[in-house]
XYZ file of C-alpha atoms in Angstrom:
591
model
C 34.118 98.066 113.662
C 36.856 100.751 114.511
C 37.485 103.511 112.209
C 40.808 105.682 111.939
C 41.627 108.181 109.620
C 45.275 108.860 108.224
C 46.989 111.118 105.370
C 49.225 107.823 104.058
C 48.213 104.090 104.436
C 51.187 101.694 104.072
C 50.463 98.273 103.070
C 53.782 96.200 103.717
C 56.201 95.793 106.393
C 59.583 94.747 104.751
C 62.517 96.638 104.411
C 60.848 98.962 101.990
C 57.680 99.475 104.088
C 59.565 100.235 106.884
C 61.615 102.623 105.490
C 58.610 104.231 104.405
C 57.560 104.497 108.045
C 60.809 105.855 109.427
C 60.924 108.489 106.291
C 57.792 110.203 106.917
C 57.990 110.158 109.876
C 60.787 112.419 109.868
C 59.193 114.443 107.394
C 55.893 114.603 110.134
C 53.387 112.666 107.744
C 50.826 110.729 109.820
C 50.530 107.268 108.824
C 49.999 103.753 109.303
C 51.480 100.354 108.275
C 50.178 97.257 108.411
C 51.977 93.544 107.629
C 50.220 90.326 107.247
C 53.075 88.795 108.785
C 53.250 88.802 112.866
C 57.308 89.540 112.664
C 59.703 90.977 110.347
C 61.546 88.389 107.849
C 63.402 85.358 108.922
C 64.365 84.367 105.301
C 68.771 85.329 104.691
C 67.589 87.568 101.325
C 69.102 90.736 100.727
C 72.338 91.407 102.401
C 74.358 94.437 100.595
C 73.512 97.481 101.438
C 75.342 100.253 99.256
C 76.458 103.280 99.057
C 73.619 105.398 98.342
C 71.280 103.364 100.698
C 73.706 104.607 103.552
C 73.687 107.873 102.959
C 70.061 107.593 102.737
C 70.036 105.610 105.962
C 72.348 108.751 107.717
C 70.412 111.265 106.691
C 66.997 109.638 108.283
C 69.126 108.530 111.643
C 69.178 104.852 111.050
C 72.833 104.532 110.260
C 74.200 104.222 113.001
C 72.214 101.193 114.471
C 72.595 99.473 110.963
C 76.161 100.357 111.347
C 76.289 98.290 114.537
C 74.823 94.998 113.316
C 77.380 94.979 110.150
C 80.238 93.114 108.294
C 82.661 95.794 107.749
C 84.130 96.507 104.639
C 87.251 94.907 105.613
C 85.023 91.687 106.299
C 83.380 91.472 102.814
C 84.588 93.540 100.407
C 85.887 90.635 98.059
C 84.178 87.803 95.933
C 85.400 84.772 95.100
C 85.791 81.151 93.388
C 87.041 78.328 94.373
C 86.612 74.553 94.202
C 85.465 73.443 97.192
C 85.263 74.030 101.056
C 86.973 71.267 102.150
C 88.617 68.306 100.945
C 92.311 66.508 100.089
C 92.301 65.719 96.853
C 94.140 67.635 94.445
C 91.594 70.058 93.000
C 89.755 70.519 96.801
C 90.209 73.841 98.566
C 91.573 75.353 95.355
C 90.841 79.378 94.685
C 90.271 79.813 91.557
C 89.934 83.625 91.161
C 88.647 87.014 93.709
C 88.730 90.657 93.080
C 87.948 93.703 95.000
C 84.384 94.084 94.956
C 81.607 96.674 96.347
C 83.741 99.231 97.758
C 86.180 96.767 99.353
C 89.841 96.720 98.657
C 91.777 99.102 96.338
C 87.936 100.537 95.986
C 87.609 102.150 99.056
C 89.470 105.197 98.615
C 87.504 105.609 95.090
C 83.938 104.712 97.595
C 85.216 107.390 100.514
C 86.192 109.975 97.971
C 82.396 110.090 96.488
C 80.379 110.159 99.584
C 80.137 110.481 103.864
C 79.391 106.504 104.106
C 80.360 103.813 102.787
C 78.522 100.379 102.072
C 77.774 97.783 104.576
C 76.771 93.944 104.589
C 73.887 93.748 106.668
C 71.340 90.888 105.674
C 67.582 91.738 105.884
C 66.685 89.464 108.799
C 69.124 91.723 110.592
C 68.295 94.662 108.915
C 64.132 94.689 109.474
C 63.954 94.681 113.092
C 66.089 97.388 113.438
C 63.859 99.157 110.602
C 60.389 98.021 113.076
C 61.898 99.272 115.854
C 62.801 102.836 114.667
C 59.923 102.931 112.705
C 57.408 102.017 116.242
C 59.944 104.311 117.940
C 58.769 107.316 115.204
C 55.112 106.310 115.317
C 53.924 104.906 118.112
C 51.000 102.608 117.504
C 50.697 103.044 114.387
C 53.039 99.933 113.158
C 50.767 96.941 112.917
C 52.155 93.626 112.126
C 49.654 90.480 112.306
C 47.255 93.050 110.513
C 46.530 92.568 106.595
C 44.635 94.420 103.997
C 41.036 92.930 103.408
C 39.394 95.201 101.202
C 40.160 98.513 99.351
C 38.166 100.689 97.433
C 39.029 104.402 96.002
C 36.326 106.752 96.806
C 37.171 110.299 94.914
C 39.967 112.046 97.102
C 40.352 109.258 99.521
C 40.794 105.557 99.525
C 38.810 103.294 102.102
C 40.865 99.996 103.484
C 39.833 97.333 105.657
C 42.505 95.764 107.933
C 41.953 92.751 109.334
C 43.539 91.629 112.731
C 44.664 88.254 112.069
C 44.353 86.819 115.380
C 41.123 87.960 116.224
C 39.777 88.476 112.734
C 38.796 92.002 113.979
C 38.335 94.818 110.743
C 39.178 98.218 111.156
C 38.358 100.645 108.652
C 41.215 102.907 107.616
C 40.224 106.253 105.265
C 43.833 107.790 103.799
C 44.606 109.940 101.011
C 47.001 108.111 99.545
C 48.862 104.276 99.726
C 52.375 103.291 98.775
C 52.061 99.545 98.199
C 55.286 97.861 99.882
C 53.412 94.670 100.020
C 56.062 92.748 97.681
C 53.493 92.816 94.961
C 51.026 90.396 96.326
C 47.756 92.267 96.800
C 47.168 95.629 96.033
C 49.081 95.531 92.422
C 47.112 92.595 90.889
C 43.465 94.287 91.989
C 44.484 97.215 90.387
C 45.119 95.068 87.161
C 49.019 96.083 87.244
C 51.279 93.992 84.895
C 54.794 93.005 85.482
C 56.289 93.473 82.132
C 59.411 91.175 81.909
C 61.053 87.672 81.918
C 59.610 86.496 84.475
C 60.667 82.808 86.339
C 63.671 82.104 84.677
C 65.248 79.448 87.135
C 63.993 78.409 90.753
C 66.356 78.591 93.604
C 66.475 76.985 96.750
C 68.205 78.918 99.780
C 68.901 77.043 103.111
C 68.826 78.850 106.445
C 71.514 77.399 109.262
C 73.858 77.196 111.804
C 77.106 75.748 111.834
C 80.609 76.382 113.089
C 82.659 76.234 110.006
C 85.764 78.706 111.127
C 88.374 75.778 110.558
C 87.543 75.774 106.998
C 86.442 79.426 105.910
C 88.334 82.167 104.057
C 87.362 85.422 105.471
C 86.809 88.317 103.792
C 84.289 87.771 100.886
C 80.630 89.045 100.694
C 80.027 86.252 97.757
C 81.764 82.797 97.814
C 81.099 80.975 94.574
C 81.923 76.939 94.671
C 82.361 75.701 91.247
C 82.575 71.690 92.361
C 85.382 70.098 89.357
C 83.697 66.622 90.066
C 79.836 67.302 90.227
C 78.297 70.364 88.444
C 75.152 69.391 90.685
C 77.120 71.038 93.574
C 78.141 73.702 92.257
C 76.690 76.743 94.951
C 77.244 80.129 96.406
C 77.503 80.398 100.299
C 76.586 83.567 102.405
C 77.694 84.812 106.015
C 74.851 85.852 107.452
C 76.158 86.893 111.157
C 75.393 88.230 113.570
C 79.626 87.505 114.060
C 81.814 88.220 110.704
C 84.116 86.000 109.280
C 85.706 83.157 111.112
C 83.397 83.583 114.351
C 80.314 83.712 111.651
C 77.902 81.441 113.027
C 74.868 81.505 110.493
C 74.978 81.041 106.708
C 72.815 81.241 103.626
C 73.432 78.046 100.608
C 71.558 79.472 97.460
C 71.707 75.978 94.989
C 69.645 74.429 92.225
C 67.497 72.000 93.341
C 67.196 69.975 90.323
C 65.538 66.870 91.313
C 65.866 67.167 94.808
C 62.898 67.621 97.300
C 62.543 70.453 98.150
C 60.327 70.174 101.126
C 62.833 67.041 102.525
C 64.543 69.184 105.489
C 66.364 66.394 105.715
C 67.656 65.895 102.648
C 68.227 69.429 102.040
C 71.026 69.277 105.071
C 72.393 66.219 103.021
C 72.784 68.334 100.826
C 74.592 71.288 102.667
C 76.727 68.317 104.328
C 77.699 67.308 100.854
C 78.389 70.750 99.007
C 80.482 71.748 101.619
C 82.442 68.129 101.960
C 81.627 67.834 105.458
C 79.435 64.614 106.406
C 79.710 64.830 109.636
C 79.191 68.798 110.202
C 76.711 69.621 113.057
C 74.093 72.313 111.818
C 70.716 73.644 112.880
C 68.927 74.383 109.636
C 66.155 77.180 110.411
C 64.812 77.832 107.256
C 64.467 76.997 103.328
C 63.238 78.902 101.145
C 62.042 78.802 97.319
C 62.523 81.604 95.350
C 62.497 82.020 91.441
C 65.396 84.367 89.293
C 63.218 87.133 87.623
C 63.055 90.216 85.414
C 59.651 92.392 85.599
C 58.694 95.669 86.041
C 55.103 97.274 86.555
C 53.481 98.824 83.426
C 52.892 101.526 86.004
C 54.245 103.194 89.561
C 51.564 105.260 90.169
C 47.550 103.224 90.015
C 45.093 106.913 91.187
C 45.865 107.155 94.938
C 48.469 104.257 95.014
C 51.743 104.133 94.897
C 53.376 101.067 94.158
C 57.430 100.045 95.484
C 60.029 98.131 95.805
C 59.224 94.693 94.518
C 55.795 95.273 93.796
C 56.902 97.657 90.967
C 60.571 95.869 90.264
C 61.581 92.045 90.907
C 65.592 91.443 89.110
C 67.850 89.227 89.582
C 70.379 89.906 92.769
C 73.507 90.264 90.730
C 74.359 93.826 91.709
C 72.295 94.395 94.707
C 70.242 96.238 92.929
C 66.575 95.096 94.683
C 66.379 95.899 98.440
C 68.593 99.071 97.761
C 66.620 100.233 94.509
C 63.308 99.735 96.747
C 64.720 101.731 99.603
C 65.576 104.476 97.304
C 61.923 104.676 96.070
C 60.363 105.297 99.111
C 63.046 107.907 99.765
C 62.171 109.709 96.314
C 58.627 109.163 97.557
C 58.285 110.463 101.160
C 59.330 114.042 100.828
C 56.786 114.247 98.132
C 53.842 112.781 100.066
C 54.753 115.098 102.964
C 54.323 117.903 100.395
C 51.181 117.321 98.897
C 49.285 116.228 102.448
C 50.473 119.062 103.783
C 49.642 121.385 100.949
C 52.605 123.173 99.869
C 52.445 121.063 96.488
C 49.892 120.205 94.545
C 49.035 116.393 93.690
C 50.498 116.423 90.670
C 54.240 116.318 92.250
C 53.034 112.457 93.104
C 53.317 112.458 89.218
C 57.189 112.488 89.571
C 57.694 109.246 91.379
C 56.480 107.311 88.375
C 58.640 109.794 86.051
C 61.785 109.320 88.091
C 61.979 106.152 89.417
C 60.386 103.948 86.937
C 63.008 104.430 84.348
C 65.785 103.654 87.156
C 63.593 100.735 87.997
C 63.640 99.642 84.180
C 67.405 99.996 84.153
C 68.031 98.342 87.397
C 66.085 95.170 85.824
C 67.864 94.740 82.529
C 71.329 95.648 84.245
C 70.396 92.284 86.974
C 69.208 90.339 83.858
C 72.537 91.291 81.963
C 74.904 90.329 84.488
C 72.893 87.112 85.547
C 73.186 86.394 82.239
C 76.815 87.052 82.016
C 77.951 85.815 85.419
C 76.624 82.202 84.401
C 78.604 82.428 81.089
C 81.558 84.046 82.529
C 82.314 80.982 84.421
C 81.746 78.445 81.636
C 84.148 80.251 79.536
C 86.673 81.467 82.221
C 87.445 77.952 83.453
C 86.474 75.859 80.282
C 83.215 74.379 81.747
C 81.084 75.170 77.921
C 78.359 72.851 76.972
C 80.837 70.992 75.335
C 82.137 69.318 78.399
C 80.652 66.683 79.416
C 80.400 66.143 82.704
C 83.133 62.869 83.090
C 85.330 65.269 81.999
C 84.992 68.277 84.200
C 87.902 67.276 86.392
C 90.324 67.497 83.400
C 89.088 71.376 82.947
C 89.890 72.101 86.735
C 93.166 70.230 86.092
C 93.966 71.837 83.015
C 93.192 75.768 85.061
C 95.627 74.866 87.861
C 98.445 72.717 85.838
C 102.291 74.646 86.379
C 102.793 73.910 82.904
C 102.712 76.853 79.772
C 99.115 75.960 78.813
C 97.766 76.534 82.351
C 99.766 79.319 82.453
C 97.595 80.598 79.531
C 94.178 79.399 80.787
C 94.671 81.185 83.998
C 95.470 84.610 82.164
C 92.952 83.875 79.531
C 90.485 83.436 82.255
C 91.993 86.762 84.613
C 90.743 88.476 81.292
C 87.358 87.176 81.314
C 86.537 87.546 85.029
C 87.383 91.162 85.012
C 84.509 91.334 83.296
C 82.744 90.389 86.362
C 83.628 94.556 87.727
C 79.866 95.104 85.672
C 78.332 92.994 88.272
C 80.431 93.775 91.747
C 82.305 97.287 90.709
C 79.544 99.124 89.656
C 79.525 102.342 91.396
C 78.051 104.557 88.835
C 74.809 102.429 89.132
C 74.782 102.709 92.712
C 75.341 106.464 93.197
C 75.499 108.249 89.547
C 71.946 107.606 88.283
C 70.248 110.981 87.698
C 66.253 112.058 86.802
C 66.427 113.232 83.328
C 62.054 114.048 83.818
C 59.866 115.090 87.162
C 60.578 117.809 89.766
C 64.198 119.060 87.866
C 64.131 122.325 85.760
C 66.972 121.104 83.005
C 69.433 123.796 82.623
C 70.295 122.305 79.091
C 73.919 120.881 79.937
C 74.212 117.349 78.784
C 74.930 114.696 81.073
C 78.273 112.994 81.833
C 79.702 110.769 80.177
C 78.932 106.918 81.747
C 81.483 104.086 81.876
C 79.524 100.961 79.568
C 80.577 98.685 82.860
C 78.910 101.256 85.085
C 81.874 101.751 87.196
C 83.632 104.858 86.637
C 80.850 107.578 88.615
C 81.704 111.275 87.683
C 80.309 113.456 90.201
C 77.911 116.758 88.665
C 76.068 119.021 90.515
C 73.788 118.616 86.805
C 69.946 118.788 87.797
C 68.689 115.680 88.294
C 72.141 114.664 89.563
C 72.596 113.493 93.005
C 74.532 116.307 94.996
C 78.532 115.276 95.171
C 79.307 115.212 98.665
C 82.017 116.876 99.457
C 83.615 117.584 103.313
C 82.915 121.328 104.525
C 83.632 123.006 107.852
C 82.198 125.775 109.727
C 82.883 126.674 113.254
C 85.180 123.715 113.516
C 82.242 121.422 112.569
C 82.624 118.843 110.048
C 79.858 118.431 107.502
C 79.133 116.623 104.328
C 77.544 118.399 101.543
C 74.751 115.824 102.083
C 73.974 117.261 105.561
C 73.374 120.934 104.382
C 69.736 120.262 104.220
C 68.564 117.807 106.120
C 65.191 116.622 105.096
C 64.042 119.911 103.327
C 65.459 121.807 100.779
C 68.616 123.578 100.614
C 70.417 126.438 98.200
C 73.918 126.086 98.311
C 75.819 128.677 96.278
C 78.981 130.080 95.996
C 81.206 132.380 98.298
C 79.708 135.612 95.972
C 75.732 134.552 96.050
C 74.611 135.843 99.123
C 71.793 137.112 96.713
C 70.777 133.965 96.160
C 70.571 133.261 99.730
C 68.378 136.482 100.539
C 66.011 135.348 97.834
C 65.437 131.575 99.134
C 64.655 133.192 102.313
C 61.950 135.401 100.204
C 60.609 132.055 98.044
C 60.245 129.839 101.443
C 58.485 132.326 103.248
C 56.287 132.487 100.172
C 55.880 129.117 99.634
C 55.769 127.822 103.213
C 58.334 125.710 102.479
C 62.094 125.498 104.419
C 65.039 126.118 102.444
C 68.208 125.873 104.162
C 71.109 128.294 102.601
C 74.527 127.765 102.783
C 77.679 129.502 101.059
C 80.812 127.257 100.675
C 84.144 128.987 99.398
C 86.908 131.096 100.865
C 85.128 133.650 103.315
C 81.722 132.169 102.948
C 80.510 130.603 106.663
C 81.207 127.080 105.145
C 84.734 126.313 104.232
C 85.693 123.746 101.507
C 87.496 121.457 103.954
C 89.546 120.010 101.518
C 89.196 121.396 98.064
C 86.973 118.983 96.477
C 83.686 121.198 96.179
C 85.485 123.620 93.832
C 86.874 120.737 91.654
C 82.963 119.113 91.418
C 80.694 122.418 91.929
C 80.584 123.622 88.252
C 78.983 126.883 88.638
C 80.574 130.483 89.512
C 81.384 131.968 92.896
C 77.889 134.092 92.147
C 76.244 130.606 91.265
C 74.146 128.478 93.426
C 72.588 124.910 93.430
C 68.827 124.009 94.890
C 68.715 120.595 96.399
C 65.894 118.668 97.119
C 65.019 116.716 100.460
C 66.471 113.612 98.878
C 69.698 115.344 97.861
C 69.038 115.523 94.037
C 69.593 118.310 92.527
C 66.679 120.321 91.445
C 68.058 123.429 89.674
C 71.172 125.046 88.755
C 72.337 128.471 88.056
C 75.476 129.156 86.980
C 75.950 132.570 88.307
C 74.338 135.281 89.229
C 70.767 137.016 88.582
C 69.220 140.632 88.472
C 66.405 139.225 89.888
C 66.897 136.285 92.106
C 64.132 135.865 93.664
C 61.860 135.530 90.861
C 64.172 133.125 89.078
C 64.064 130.905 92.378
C 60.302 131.304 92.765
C 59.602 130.520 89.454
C 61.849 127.607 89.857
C 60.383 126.172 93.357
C 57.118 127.009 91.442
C 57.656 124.626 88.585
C 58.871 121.988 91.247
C 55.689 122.296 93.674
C 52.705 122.179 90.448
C 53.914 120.125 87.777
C 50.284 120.475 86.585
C 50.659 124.417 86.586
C 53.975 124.220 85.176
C 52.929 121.368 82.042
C 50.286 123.836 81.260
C 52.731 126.909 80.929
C 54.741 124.956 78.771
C 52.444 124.591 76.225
């Protein structure tokens, strides 16, 4: 039986466990990850990648290759309704609303205004293998797929795994520190007794995996197409592009539908069924893969179980109105990494693991009810935007449709009655606030006692605040004809960025990280400061003095704010890096 001993274990190779892998690697954490499964997913799941993903994604040099697979803005940044694909009767083909949605559109000045990146469309069958292969490119060997977890125990300061090969059934003992369970919630949570709190299995969904050529019929352009069928509510569906072309040359597509009583595992039946939602009886397709999935609302009771960490959906499963899974598990493992690499390195103490619960579980418990809330909305927007209510029976559907598109005064006020009502949708596809302006009110922040801005109720309007806990507003600066985004100033360590008067506060982080062994970047931004505000917008979004500064953490929150100068700077940073590096240390001061 081999043996190997590493600082982090990683039990899960999705798109959260890889990203994982990639982010400590960059942060030079020694690890290993192992996945039951011998390849990366074939199943069209998530496929929006937002905003803050992106700029998560740039700053850890995987942007560019995810960049390269893509839809384009330009490609996807609408949704829509209509009635059908195909067809030539007189409701077939019709559109029956679309709007602007996830940075596309009238958006994207609003989206390239608030940060370096903007969104992409990249499903996760296209999106993991570029993940493996970074990730094996980072750390070599160390990336085991076919391999799954067998046994773990905790043993004091250490856990003890056992990984089993699964084609040769050979166990190899791994000792680590600590493991961040990426393992979809399958394993590790459930022997540690975690409970997902929640509404869980509200409706089952089948998706269908294939290949077809259906560029006569398609209307480019949408991320979401939603078929509301006036004759048979049965066939009512939402169809996905799922690449690796965009648009018109797409050549493989996702069908989520209801089965009802359909069976399931009838491949054969199941393209019936794809021939008939999409009117096409005759259309040639290759269908690859179906899956069965079911619409859900839990959270863990807990993030953090002694030496494991749990992610992505093993600590939050919502619906995917919003888009908020994939990228919400992404951005745990990026609150995560830079505070393993601390504490297994020893410039923090174990108690900074603390924070990951602290911080992201109240995101996570927002991120559920805001999925449930607009699943919940989204299916009653429709009824009541095109007059499909319980009330209608289903004989009479076709009348509703008719009544929607009719030239006559009435339709006239159905359609502007129901403009109303889908505008509503903007809390489901417009909501950039939730993407980019959630903040950490608890865990490794120092509060400065400023209160927090004010939040749009439809989570779309995001007001940038350099507020700890905030992200950092990104902002364009120059220096030597370089140009730089805010977001770049510290790479993957920590940064002070203060004003064009707070050299002081510069000298001093130079004093705290050589006592602390920990990097801090410093950078001045203002007129005759070595960075130059390229185009005004850090002085409208800074909101502290020329003598102020800002200290950013690795993942570009903000972790403490002064808004001008000090008599003693140095001690008011160390103290401050202090508090961030012991929460233990700094609990027990504070009582």
């Amino acid at each position: 039986m081999e043996a190997i001993e590493v600082p982090v274990l990683i039990v899960g190779g999705g798109g959260c466990g890889l990203s994982a892998s990639c982010f400590l690697s960059d942060h030079g954490v020694d690890h290993l990850l192992v996945e039951r499964h011998t390849d990366t997913s074939k199943l069209p799941k998530a496929h929006y990648l937002n905003q803050r993903t992106m700029e998560i994604f740039r700053q850890h040099g995987l942007y560019d290759a995810a960049v390269a697979k893509s839809a384009p803005l330009e490609k996807f940044g609408r949704v829509r309704w209509q009635t059908t694909l195909t067809g030539d009767g007189p409701l077939d083909t019709k559109v029956i609303h679309e709007m602007d949605a996830f940075g596309g559109g009238a958006l994207t000045p609003v989206y390239a205004a608030a940060g370096p990146v903007l969104p992409i469309k990249l499903p996760q069958l296209r999106l993991e293998p570029i993940l493996r292969s970074q990730a094996e490119q980072r750390n070599p060997g160390r990336v085991l797929f076919g391999h799954e977890l067998a046994a773990f125990t905790e043993d004091g300061d250490h856990v003890v795994a056992e990984i089993r090969d699964i084609a040769t059934g050979e166990i190899t003992t791994v000792t680590a520190r600590y493991v961040v369970a990426a393992d979809g919630g399958r394993t590790l949570g459930p022997q540690l007794g975690v409970e997902m709190q929640g509404v869980p299995k509200m409706v089952d969904v089948t998706t269908a995996y294939f290949s077809a050529d259906l560029s006569q019929w398609w209307h480019e352009g949408t991320i979401i197409t939603w078929f509301l069928n006036p004759y048979r509510p049965d066939l009512s569906s939402t169809l996905l592009e799922m690449g690796p072309s965009w648009g018109k040359a797409c050549e493989e597509w996702g069908l989520h539908f209801i089965p009802g009583d359909a069976d399931r595992e009838d491949h054969e039946a199941i393209s019936a069924r794809i021939r008939e939602v999409l009117g096409l009886p005759g259309l040639d397709l290759t269908l690859h893969k179906v899956s069965h999935w079911s619409v859900e609302g839990v959270l863990a009771d807990r993030y953090r179980d002694g030496r494991v960490l749990i992610v992505g959906d093993a600590a939050h499963r919502q619906p995917p109105t919003t888009g908020l899974g994939l990228n919400g598990g992404i951005q745990d493992v990026h609150n995560l990494a830079w505070k393993l690499a601390a504490v297994v390195s020893g410039r923090a103490d174990d108690s900074l693991l603390d924070t990951y619960e602290a911080e992201r579980r109240p995101l996570g418990k927002r991120n559920v009810e805001w999925g449930l809330s607009t699943w919940f909305h989204h299916r009653m927007m429709t009824e009541a935007a095109v007059g499909l209510g319980a009330h209608i029976p289903p004989h009479a559907r076709s009348s509703a449709f008719t009544t929607y598109f009719d030239s006559s005064p009435v339709g006239e006020v159905v359609r502007a009655r129901a403009a109303e009502i889908f505008a509503t949708h903007r809390a489901e596809c417009q909501a950039h606030d939730l993407e980019i302006g959630f903040a950490y009110e608890d865990g490794a922040v120092l509060p400065d006692g400023s209160d927090p801005p004010a939040r749009s109720p439809m989570g779309v309007d995001y007001r940038p605040t350099t507020r700890p806990g905030h992200r950092l507003p990104h902002a364009w600066v120059e220096r030597d004809g370089e140009r730089l985004s805010t977001h770049d100033l510290a790479g993957t360590g920590f940064a002070l960025i203060a004003g064009p008067q707070g050299a002081a506060w510069c000298e001093a982080a130079a004093q705290v990280a050589e006592k602390f062994a920990v990097p801090i970047a410093t950078a001045r931004i203002g007129e005759g400061a070595e960075y130059a505000d390229a185009e005004g917008r850090w002085a409208q979004v800074r909101e502290f003095g020329d003598d102020g500064a800002v200290l950013v953490r690795p993942d570009n929150h903000v972790a403490w704010r002064s808004t001008g100068g000090s008599d003693t700077p140095a001690d008011v940073l160390g103290q401050a890096v202090a508090h961030l590096l012991d929460q233990r240390a700094a609990a027990a001061a504070e009582r």
